[in-house]
mmCIF file of C-alpha atoms and ligand atoms in Angstrom:
data_model
loop_
_atom_site.group_PDB
_atom_site.id
_atom_site.type_symbol
_atom_site.label_atom_id
_atom_site.label_comp_id
_atom_site.label_asym_id
_atom_site.label_seq_id
_atom_site.Cartn_x
_atom_site.Cartn_y
_atom_site.Cartn_z
ATOM 1 C CA MET S 1 -6.721 26.406 -0.011
ATOM 2 C CA GLN S 2 -7.134 23.378 0.931
ATOM 3 C CA PRO S 3 -6.351 21.390 4.286
ATOM 4 C CA THR S 4 -3.166 19.028 3.678
ATOM 5 C CA CYS S 5 -3.254 15.090 5.298
ATOM 6 C CA SER S 6 0.536 13.864 6.335
ATOM 7 C CA LEU S 7 1.294 10.387 5.335
ATOM 8 C CA VAL S 8 3.989 7.974 6.204
ATOM 9 C CA LEU S 9 4.887 4.821 4.018
ATOM 10 C CA LEU S 10 5.940 2.008 5.160
ATOM 11 C CA LEU S 11 7.962 -0.837 2.556
ATOM 12 C CA SER S 12 10.629 -3.776 3.505
ATOM 13 C CA GLY S 13 11.915 -4.018 0.324
ATOM 14 C CA SER S 14 12.617 -2.367 -3.199
ATOM 15 C CA GLY S 15 9.962 0.581 -3.190
ATOM 16 C CA SER S 16 8.840 1.577 -6.194
ATOM 17 C CA ASN S 17 5.221 2.514 -5.160
ATOM 18 C CA LEU S 18 7.068 4.391 -3.030
ATOM 19 C CA GLN S 19 8.551 6.687 -5.936
ATOM 20 C CA ALA S 20 5.735 6.445 -7.564
ATOM 21 C CA LEU S 21 3.977 8.392 -4.789
ATOM 22 C CA ILE S 22 7.275 10.595 -3.770
ATOM 23 C CA ASP S 23 6.847 11.297 -7.947
ATOM 24 C CA ASP S 24 3.358 12.065 -8.039
ATOM 25 C CA LEU S 25 3.036 14.142 -4.658
ATOM 26 C CA GLU S 26 4.988 15.953 -6.637
ATOM 27 C CA ARG S 27 2.636 17.023 -9.481
ATOM 28 C CA ASN S 28 -0.779 19.312 -9.336
ATOM 29 C CA ASN S 29 -1.238 20.797 -5.119
ATOM 30 C CA HIS S 30 -1.387 17.815 -3.283
ATOM 31 C CA PRO S 31 -2.292 17.737 -0.305
ATOM 32 C CA GLY S 32 -0.685 15.110 0.543
ATOM 33 C CA ARG S 33 2.876 15.488 2.370
ATOM 34 C CA LEU S 34 5.305 12.114 3.414
ATOM 35 C CA LYS S 35 6.296 13.224 6.629
ATOM 36 C CA ALA S 36 8.790 9.789 7.447
ATOM 37 C CA VAL S 37 9.160 5.772 5.904
ATOM 38 C CA ILE S 38 10.564 3.288 8.137
ATOM 39 C CA SER S 39 11.274 -0.062 6.893
ATOM 40 C CA ASN S 40 12.182 -3.625 9.016
ATOM 41 C CA ARG S 41 14.732 -3.876 7.059
ATOM 42 C CA ALA S 42 17.386 -1.546 6.945
ATOM 43 C CA ASP S 43 18.754 -3.333 3.591
ATOM 44 C CA ALA S 44 15.863 -2.017 2.216
ATOM 45 C CA PHE S 45 16.271 0.404 -1.429
ATOM 46 C CA GLY S 46 13.323 2.375 -1.131
ATOM 47 C CA LEU S 47 15.355 4.021 2.435
ATOM 48 C CA THR S 48 17.409 5.197 -0.561
ATOM 49 C CA ARG S 49 15.115 6.335 -2.076
ATOM 50 C CA ALA S 50 13.229 8.413 0.876
ATOM 51 C CA ARG S 51 16.574 9.916 1.812
ATOM 52 C CA GLU S 52 17.546 11.444 -1.881
ATOM 53 C CA ALA S 53 13.621 12.448 -2.016
ATOM 54 C CA GLY S 54 15.350 14.518 1.224
ATOM 55 C CA ILE S 55 12.609 11.967 3.659
ATOM 56 C CA GLU S 56 13.341 10.624 6.676
ATOM 57 C CA THR S 57 13.462 7.556 7.717
ATOM 58 C CA HIS S 58 13.016 5.629 9.880
ATOM 59 C CA VAL S 59 14.210 1.450 10.476
ATOM 60 C CA VAL S 60 12.191 -0.897 12.825
ATOM 61 C CA ASP S 61 13.604 -4.163 12.593
ATOM 62 C CA HIS S 62 11.395 -7.091 13.750
ATOM 63 C CA ARG S 63 14.528 -9.371 14.429
ATOM 64 C CA ASP S 64 15.090 -7.007 17.757
ATOM 65 C CA TYR S 65 11.447 -7.503 19.012
ATOM 66 C CA ALA S 66 10.813 -10.393 20.930
ATOM 67 C CA ASP S 67 7.299 -10.565 19.777
ATOM 68 C CA ARG S 68 5.049 -9.693 16.869
ATOM 69 C CA LEU S 69 3.353 -7.825 19.325
ATOM 70 C CA ALA S 70 6.823 -6.286 20.454
ATOM 71 C CA PHE S 71 7.746 -5.239 17.380
ATOM 72 C CA ASP S 72 3.909 -3.232 16.722
ATOM 73 C CA ARG S 73 4.260 -1.413 19.424
ATOM 74 C CA ALA S 74 7.425 -0.295 18.821
ATOM 75 C CA LEU S 75 6.442 0.204 14.702
ATOM 76 C CA MET S 76 3.270 3.063 16.355
ATOM 77 C CA ALA S 77 5.567 4.394 18.570
ATOM 78 C CA VAL S 78 7.417 5.570 15.661
ATOM 79 C CA ILE S 79 4.643 6.039 12.725
ATOM 80 C CA ASP S 80 2.569 7.915 15.880
ATOM 81 C CA GLY S 81 5.575 10.296 16.888
ATOM 82 C CA TYR S 82 4.596 12.051 12.694
ATOM 83 C CA HIS S 83 0.854 13.083 13.615
ATOM 84 C CA PRO S 84 -0.004 10.926 10.476
ATOM 85 C CA ASP S 85 -3.536 11.390 8.988
ATOM 86 C CA LEU S 86 -2.381 8.214 6.730
ATOM 87 C CA VAL S 87 0.011 5.184 6.499
ATOM 88 C CA VAL S 88 0.622 3.778 2.658
ATOM 89 C CA LEU S 89 1.831 0.010 3.317
ATOM 90 C CA ALA S 90 3.851 0.002 1.076
ATOM 91 C CA GLY S 91 5.551 -3.423 0.208
ATOM 92 C CA PHE S 92 5.827 -4.265 3.748
ATOM 93 C CA MET S 93 6.137 -7.963 4.519
ATOM 94 C CA ARG S 94 5.335 -8.378 8.112
ATOM 95 C CA ILE S 95 1.818 -9.595 8.965
ATOM 96 C CA LEU S 96 0.950 -6.924 11.355
ATOM 97 C CA SER S 97 -1.053 -7.941 14.720
ATOM 98 C CA ALA S 98 -5.189 -7.140 15.380
ATOM 99 C CA THR S 99 -3.534 -3.772 17.994
ATOM 100 C CA PHE S 100 -1.853 -2.532 15.614
ATOM 101 C CA VAL S 101 -4.867 -2.907 12.242
ATOM 102 C CA ALA S 102 -7.658 -1.367 15.339
ATOM 103 C CA HIS S 103 -4.823 1.657 16.577
ATOM 104 C CA TYR S 104 -4.756 3.244 12.635
ATOM 105 C CA ARG S 105 -9.176 1.630 11.316
ATOM 106 C CA GLY S 106 -10.329 3.950 8.025
ATOM 107 C CA ARG S 107 -6.281 5.217 8.302
ATOM 108 C CA LEU S 108 -3.804 2.299 7.182
ATOM 109 C CA LEU S 109 -4.229 1.484 3.163
ATOM 110 C CA ASN S 110 -2.911 -1.880 1.461
ATOM 111 C CA VAL S 111 -1.890 -2.707 -2.331
ATOM 112 C CA HIS S 112 -1.334 -6.385 -3.209
ATOM 113 C CA PRO S 113 -0.939 -7.811 -5.827
ATOM 114 C CA SER S 114 -3.809 -9.017 -7.325
ATOM 115 C CA LEU S 115 -7.437 -9.257 -7.663
ATOM 116 C CA LEU S 116 -9.015 -9.055 -4.271
ATOM 117 C CA PRO S 117 -10.831 -11.600 -2.780
ATOM 118 C CA LYS S 118 -8.447 -13.650 -5.442
ATOM 119 C CA TYR S 119 -4.483 -14.854 -4.148
ATOM 120 C CA LYS S 120 -4.097 -13.046 -0.414
ATOM 121 C CA GLY S 121 -0.526 -14.306 0.394
ATOM 122 C CA LEU S 122 2.802 -14.692 -0.729
ATOM 123 C CA ASP S 123 3.597 -15.168 -4.672
ATOM 124 C CA THR S 124 0.687 -14.656 -6.323
ATOM 125 C CA HIS S 125 2.299 -14.022 -10.063
ATOM 126 C CA ALA S 126 3.053 -18.072 -9.558
ATOM 127 C CA ARG S 127 -0.515 -19.115 -8.211
ATOM 128 C CA VAL S 128 -1.637 -17.148 -11.487
ATOM 129 C CA LEU S 129 -0.590 -19.093 -14.148
ATOM 130 C CA GLU S 130 -0.579 -21.716 -12.233
ATOM 131 C CA ALA S 131 -4.380 -21.563 -12.215
ATOM 132 C CA GLY S 132 -4.226 -20.626 -15.713
ATOM 133 C CA ASP S 133 -6.480 -17.468 -15.053
ATOM 134 C CA PRO S 134 -6.542 -15.250 -18.275
ATOM 135 C CA LEU S 135 -6.591 -12.122 -16.045
ATOM 136 C CA HIS S 136 -4.671 -10.929 -13.320
ATOM 137 C CA GLY S 137 -3.756 -7.984 -11.995
ATOM 138 C CA CYS S 138 -3.793 -5.040 -8.169
ATOM 139 C CA SER S 139 -5.548 -3.889 -5.643
ATOM 140 C CA VAL S 140 -5.590 -1.142 -3.227
ATOM 141 C CA HIS S 141 -7.828 -1.933 0.160
ATOM 142 C CA PHE S 142 -8.148 -1.268 3.278
ATOM 143 C CA VAL S 143 -6.268 -3.206 5.319
ATOM 144 C CA THR S 144 -8.534 -4.770 8.928
ATOM 145 C CA GLU S 145 -7.498 -7.576 10.409
ATOM 146 C CA GLN S 146 -7.539 -10.503 7.751
ATOM 147 C CA LEU S 147 -5.663 -10.741 5.647
ATOM 148 C CA ASP S 148 -5.270 -9.170 2.029
ATOM 149 C CA GLY S 149 -8.628 -8.392 3.922
ATOM 150 C CA GLY S 150 -10.994 -5.395 4.325
ATOM 151 C CA ALA S 151 -12.662 -2.908 2.082
ATOM 152 C CA VAL S 152 -11.552 -3.141 -1.330
ATOM 153 C CA ILE S 153 -11.584 1.309 -3.037
ATOM 154 C CA ALA S 154 -9.689 -0.136 -6.754
ATOM 155 C CA GLN S 155 -8.469 -2.581 -8.569
ATOM 156 C CA ALA S 156 -6.106 -2.134 -11.962
ATOM 157 C CA SER S 157 -6.314 -5.620 -14.826
ATOM 158 C CA VAL S 158 -3.504 -7.188 -16.417
ATOM 159 C CA ASP S 159 -4.035 -9.941 -19.337
ATOM 160 C CA VAL S 160 -2.185 -12.876 -18.440
ATOM 161 C CA LEU S 161 -0.443 -13.769 -21.956
ATOM 162 C CA ALA S 162 0.268 -17.165 -23.787
ATOM 163 C CA ASP S 163 3.804 -16.608 -22.545
ATOM 164 C CA ASP S 164 3.581 -14.679 -19.746
ATOM 165 C CA THR S 165 5.591 -15.489 -16.779
ATOM 166 C CA ALA S 166 6.239 -15.166 -13.020
ATOM 167 C CA GLU S 167 9.245 -12.883 -14.176
ATOM 168 C CA ARG S 168 6.135 -10.062 -16.059
ATOM 169 C CA LEU S 169 3.906 -10.602 -14.890
ATOM 170 C CA ALA S 170 5.144 -8.809 -11.907
ATOM 171 C CA LEU S 171 6.878 -6.144 -14.893
ATOM 172 C CA LYS S 172 2.864 -5.485 -15.302
ATOM 173 C CA VAL S 173 2.093 -5.137 -12.289
ATOM 174 C CA HIS S 174 3.799 -3.037 -11.267
ATOM 175 C CA GLN S 175 3.820 -0.582 -13.833
ATOM 176 C CA ARG S 176 -0.288 -0.373 -12.728
ATOM 177 C CA GLU S 177 0.669 -0.170 -8.889
ATOM 178 C CA HIS S 178 2.508 2.944 -9.660
ATOM 179 C CA ILE S 179 -0.585 5.052 -11.532
ATOM 180 C CA LEU S 180 -4.073 3.217 -8.584
ATOM 181 C CA TYR S 181 -1.814 3.246 -5.653
ATOM 182 C CA PRO S 182 -1.012 6.992 -5.807
ATOM 183 C CA ALA S 183 -4.215 7.823 -7.461
ATOM 184 C CA VAL S 184 -6.068 5.602 -4.465
ATOM 185 C CA ILE S 185 -3.763 8.081 -1.381
ATOM 186 C CA ARG S 186 -4.877 11.559 -3.340
ATOM 187 C CA TRP S 187 -8.992 10.575 -2.761
ATOM 188 C CA PHE S 188 -7.802 10.327 0.708
ATOM 189 C CA ALA S 189 -5.434 13.258 0.862
ATOM 190 C CA GLU S 190 -8.209 15.155 -1.021
ATOM 191 C CA GLY S 191 -10.794 14.081 1.963
ATOM 192 C CA ARG S 192 -13.323 11.981 -0.912
ATOM 193 C CA LEU S 193 -12.305 8.148 0.250
ATOM 194 C CA ARG S 194 -12.952 6.706 3.274
ATOM 195 C CA LEU S 195 -14.462 3.261 5.791
ATOM 196 C CA ASN S 196 -17.414 3.438 6.643
ATOM 197 C CA ALA S 197 -17.548 -0.109 8.660
ATOM 198 C CA GLU S 198 -16.707 -2.205 6.569
ATOM 199 C CA ASP S 199 -16.468 -0.841 3.378
ATOM 200 C CA ALA S 200 -14.883 2.006 1.295
ATOM 201 C CA MET S 201 -17.032 5.241 0.389
ATOM 202 C CA LEU S 202 -15.551 7.348 -2.526
ATOM 203 C CA ASP S 203 -16.994 10.673 -3.166
ATOM 204 C CA GLY S 204 -20.251 9.771 -0.247
ATOM 205 C CA VAL S 205 -21.176 7.111 -2.474
ATOM 206 C CA LEU S 206 -19.911 2.922 -1.388
ATOM 207 C CA LEU S 207 -17.908 1.125 -3.416
ATOM 208 C CA PRO S 208 -18.622 -1.907 -4.861
ATOM 209 C CA PRO S 209 -16.557 -5.442 -2.850
ATOM 210 C CA SER S 210 -14.483 -5.607 -5.652
ATOM 211 C CA GLY S 211 -14.371 -1.824 -5.585
ATOM 212 C CA LYS S 212 -13.305 0.698 -8.491
ATOM 213 C CA MET S 213 -11.657 -1.123 -11.830
ATOM 214 C CA ILE S 214 -9.407 0.968 -13.540
ATOM 215 C CA ASP S 215 -8.868 1.066 -16.721
ATOM 216 C CA ILE S 216 -4.460 1.834 -17.138
ATOM 217 C CA THR S 217 -2.882 0.131 -20.102
HETATM 218 C C1 GAR X 1 4.656 -4.500 -4.760
HETATM 219 O O1 GAR X 1 4.465 -5.428 -5.179
HETATM 220 C C2 GAR X 1 2.888 -5.302 -3.438
HETATM 221 O O2 GAR X 1 1.929 -5.417 -4.711
HETATM 222 C C3 GAR X 1 3.542 -6.240 -3.099
HETATM 223 O O3 GAR X 1 4.897 -5.858 -3.017
HETATM 224 C C4 GAR X 1 5.718 -5.544 -3.347
HETATM 225 C C5 GAR X 1 6.556 -4.258 -3.211
HETATM 226 O O4 GAR X 1 6.693 -3.652 -3.993
HETATM 227 N N1 GAR X 1 3.396 -5.804 -1.406
HETATM 228 C C6 GAR X 1 2.369 -7.766 -1.331
HETATM 229 O O5 GAR X 1 2.510 -8.650 -1.659
HETATM 230 C C7 GAR X 1 1.915 -7.311 0.208
HETATM 231 N N2 GAR X 1 0.511 -8.190 0.313
HETATM 232 P P1 GAR X 1 8.490 -2.650 -4.275
HETATM 233 O O6 GAR X 1 9.343 -2.440 -2.857
HETATM 234 O O7 GAR X 1 8.446 -1.821 -5.432
HETATM 235 O O8 GAR X 1 6.617 -0.936 -3.816
#
């Protein structure tokens, strides 16, 4: 029997990526075990999804702390109580301190709604439309000190059509994220994926700077 991999997930909103992970964890002898879901917002719908799946939840509200570091330390205390092998950011809309990121180096993943390194930050769908880009998508990456930086592990693209709106692009990107992110988390849980210095390695092979392109239609 392969060893298990304990996971803690952080979110701030709807948690559709959490739901995709919960669904994947139930399939095909997944070695991942989701121990807890933590949110900085008590009203995040993702917390409801977690409770319905019988997963422990916590709220660490950033407004209760004097500064970013105090918040991050409180967050780390809750996370470390579960001794996770992997921390999953899934729509966690807080910038994390260097202390936090260094503490989880090599075991901290994020999903971002763009083809990194393009469109770091917020409002990616509107910015893609404004720029007239024909291609958009999502990326899963190891988290480092740079905002939306860190080794890219995998990407999935979507075509931008003439009549696309930001809302429609968001839907199409979400649909890709729901396949891409669980796939990457599974690689990690199976011991196939790791951060080697600044680069992501899958099955012992260095991934290219843009990660592995996964075709999802
Ligand atoms: C996802 O689209 C994710 O890529 C994005 O937030 C959304 C969360 O959706 N994350 C970021 O923008 C981080 N920079 P969800 O709550 O339905 O999973």
